[in-house]
Amino acid sequence: MQPLLTPPAPLAPADFQGEALLLAPEWTLVDEVAQAGLAVLIRRGVFEAVGPVEALRQQYPDLAVQPLPRRLLMPGLIDTHHHLTQSYGKALAFGEPSEIFKRIWVPLEQHLTEEDLYLSAKLAALESLRGGFTTVCDAGTRSSAGLAAIEAAVQEAGIRCVLARICHDLGATEAQVRETEAQAEQHLARYAAGSRLHASLGIAIPEVASDAMLHRVSHLCREAGVAFQVHINEHLASIERSLVARGLRPLEVLHQAQALGPELLAAHVTMATPSELMRLRDAGAAVSYNPVASSWKGNAVAPAQLMRQLGIRLGLGTDGTRGDAFRLVDAAETAQRLTQGMDVGDFSVGAGWTWLHMASAGGADAAHLSRVTGRIAPGLAADCLLLDMDVPELCPSWDTGWELVRLASSRMIEMVMVGGELRLWQGWPVDWDARALMQRVRERARAAVEAAPIVRIHPTSGEARAAGRG
Ligand SMILES: [Zn+2]
């Protein structure tokens, strides 16, 4: 019998805590390519230097090099479309027809207490971190108490968050419109430079705002250089409703209001005409491609490959479906393969790197955070993951970029860091009690869901089996 090979020496949380860290992983993911022999210096929350191990060892003789054998250091991934306050209902939407916001999300969010909103957002932030996301874009809570609750939750969980304030004016009085505009301006000035919170404004769908409000909010975002988050052309029902109410499709409503520009972070865009795609490109707008949301509740899949070829900026989003970045990039590739590649014999479909890029640097660009995160590069925030590559799934390895899309899983994540701070070690927070949070969620969630006037169409698995349904 062969002697057992010993695994690499175990690492400990203390290896990733300190004033300055000079890490030497076996591989570093730089622009979607795994490079061997690099070291990364992390100091004061940012990547200070990235270069050959020997060069950095000589440049920083006072720092000990921390070798990380069989590990990959990669950028933390970006979820460009989330609803952090919807966690209680995440498993209520399965099998439901498309417009679940009317029957589940609006009733639920309007019946959550401030504590529920906080618990829900913190649980979502934890799931996102465990799944490899270090940044989430929240599209805006419908609850008035939601913003403060999300702020507290994401600060404590330690995830980076682009947080939208909702600015609707359908049916509002003139005084209410002025108040909404004032609150929008205040929100944009709310977070200090260097904060892990980043301001944004949002309008859930174009029909709930006047042309004047759409124009005002988009220009406020443009001037501030932040994301304007809107759900666009997601479902057939929403397109039809917009046509009936305004005579225009949702994207055309934005165009008419002169609210279509580089600030736009358009969620979904699953049903776009050729002229709408050209408008998005010409405006320099970004799209959040949400393949799991399409699969679970959609009418269609966004033509992300075509959008990318046209030059439309793209990130990936979960829409709150599940906070797992590796399953999201896998779904992103698979959905394009099934809807765009298969019929035309395109076996590459962007290869692995396209979807990794969308989940990292592309997502950062879509979220207006290119100068903050998305890559392992000097000057950017130290938002990163350490993956254990010593696993059967990646043995033998030929093309790490593609393997991360098809074979990797969140189980491989040993360490999650945001802004140079260790947040998770082997899937669990290092400085707060996740199990206590989960216990409180279990205590609260059932009562909150039962109190809300939620209408579900689809039975649970148990109900369906009992009724003999397929
Ligand atoms: Zn959404």
Coordinates of N, CA, C and O in Angstrom, one line a residue, residues 3 39 44 47 50 64 75 97 120 138 162 181 184 187 196 198 217 248 251 254 273 349 380 384 398 455:
P3 N 2.2 5.0 0.8 CA 2.0 5.8 2.0 C 1.0 7.0 1.6 O 1.0 7.4 0.5
A39 N 3.0 37.2 -5.6 CA 2.6 37.5 -4.2 C 1.8 38.8 -4.2 O 1.8 39.6 -5.2
R44 N -3.7 48.2 4.9 CA -4.8 49.3 5.1 C -6.0 49.1 4.2 O -6.5 50.0 3.5
F47 N -5.1 46.3 -1.9 CA -4.0 45.6 -2.5 C -2.9 46.6 -2.8 O -3.1 47.5 -3.7
V50 N 1.2 43.8 -6.3 CA 1.0 42.5 -6.8 C 2.2 42.3 -7.8 O 2.5 43.1 -8.7
A64 N 6.9 39.0 6.5 CA 7.1 37.6 6.3 C 6.2 37.2 5.2 O 5.0 37.6 5.1
P75 N -10.5 37.5 -7.0 CA -11.3 38.6 -6.6 C -12.6 38.1 -6.0 O -13.2 37.1 -6.5
P97 N -45.9 31.6 -11.1 CA -45.9 32.4 -12.3 C -45.2 33.7 -12.1 O -45.0 34.2 -11.0
S120 N -33.4 39.8 7.9 CA -33.5 39.3 6.5 C -32.3 39.8 5.8 O -31.6 39.0 5.0
D138 N -28.1 46.2 -3.9 CA -29.5 46.1 -3.5 C -30.3 47.1 -4.3 O -30.0 48.3 -4.3
V162 N -23.9 48.2 -2.6 CA -24.4 49.4 -3.4 C -25.9 49.4 -3.1 O -26.7 48.6 -3.4
E181 N -37.4 63.9 -3.8 CA -36.1 64.4 -4.5 C -35.1 64.9 -3.4 O -33.9 64.6 -3.6
A184 N -33.5 61.8 -2.0 CA -32.6 61.2 -3.0 C -31.2 61.9 -2.9 O -30.2 61.3 -2.9
H187 N -29.4 61.0 0.2 CA -28.9 59.6 0.2 C -27.6 59.6 -0.6 O -26.7 58.9 -0.2
R196 N -17.8 50.8 3.1 CA -18.2 49.7 2.3 C -19.7 49.9 1.8 O -20.2 49.0 1.1
H198 N -22.2 52.1 -0.6 CA -22.1 53.0 -1.7 C -23.5 53.3 -2.1 O -24.4 52.5 -2.3
V217 N -34.0 61.6 -11.4 CA -33.2 60.6 -10.7 C -32.0 60.1 -11.5 O -30.9 60.0 -11.0
L248 N -45.8 52.7 -24.4 CA -44.4 52.4 -24.7 C -44.0 51.2 -23.8 O -44.4 51.0 -22.7
L251 N -38.3 50.1 -21.5 CA -37.1 50.7 -21.9 C -37.4 52.0 -22.7 O -36.7 53.0 -22.6
L254 N -38.0 54.9 -20.5 CA -36.8 55.6 -20.0 C -36.2 56.5 -21.1 O -35.8 57.6 -20.8
T273 N -35.9 44.3 -27.9 CA -35.9 44.3 -29.4 C -34.5 44.8 -29.9 O -33.8 45.4 -29.1
V349 N -19.3 29.7 -26.7 CA -20.2 30.5 -26.0 C -19.5 31.4 -24.9 O -19.8 31.5 -23.8
L380 N -6.8 48.8 -5.5 CA -8.2 48.4 -5.3 C -8.4 47.8 -3.9 O -7.4 47.3 -3.3
C384 N -11.5 39.7 -1.6 CA -11.0 38.5 -2.3 C -11.4 37.2 -1.6 O -11.9 37.2 -0.4
W398 N -6.6 21.8 -16.4 CA -6.1 22.3 -17.7 C -6.4 23.7 -18.0 O -5.6 24.4 -18.7
V455 N -50.1 35.8 -1.6 CA -51.0 34.8 -2.4 C -50.0 34.0 -3.2 O -49.3 34.4 -4.1

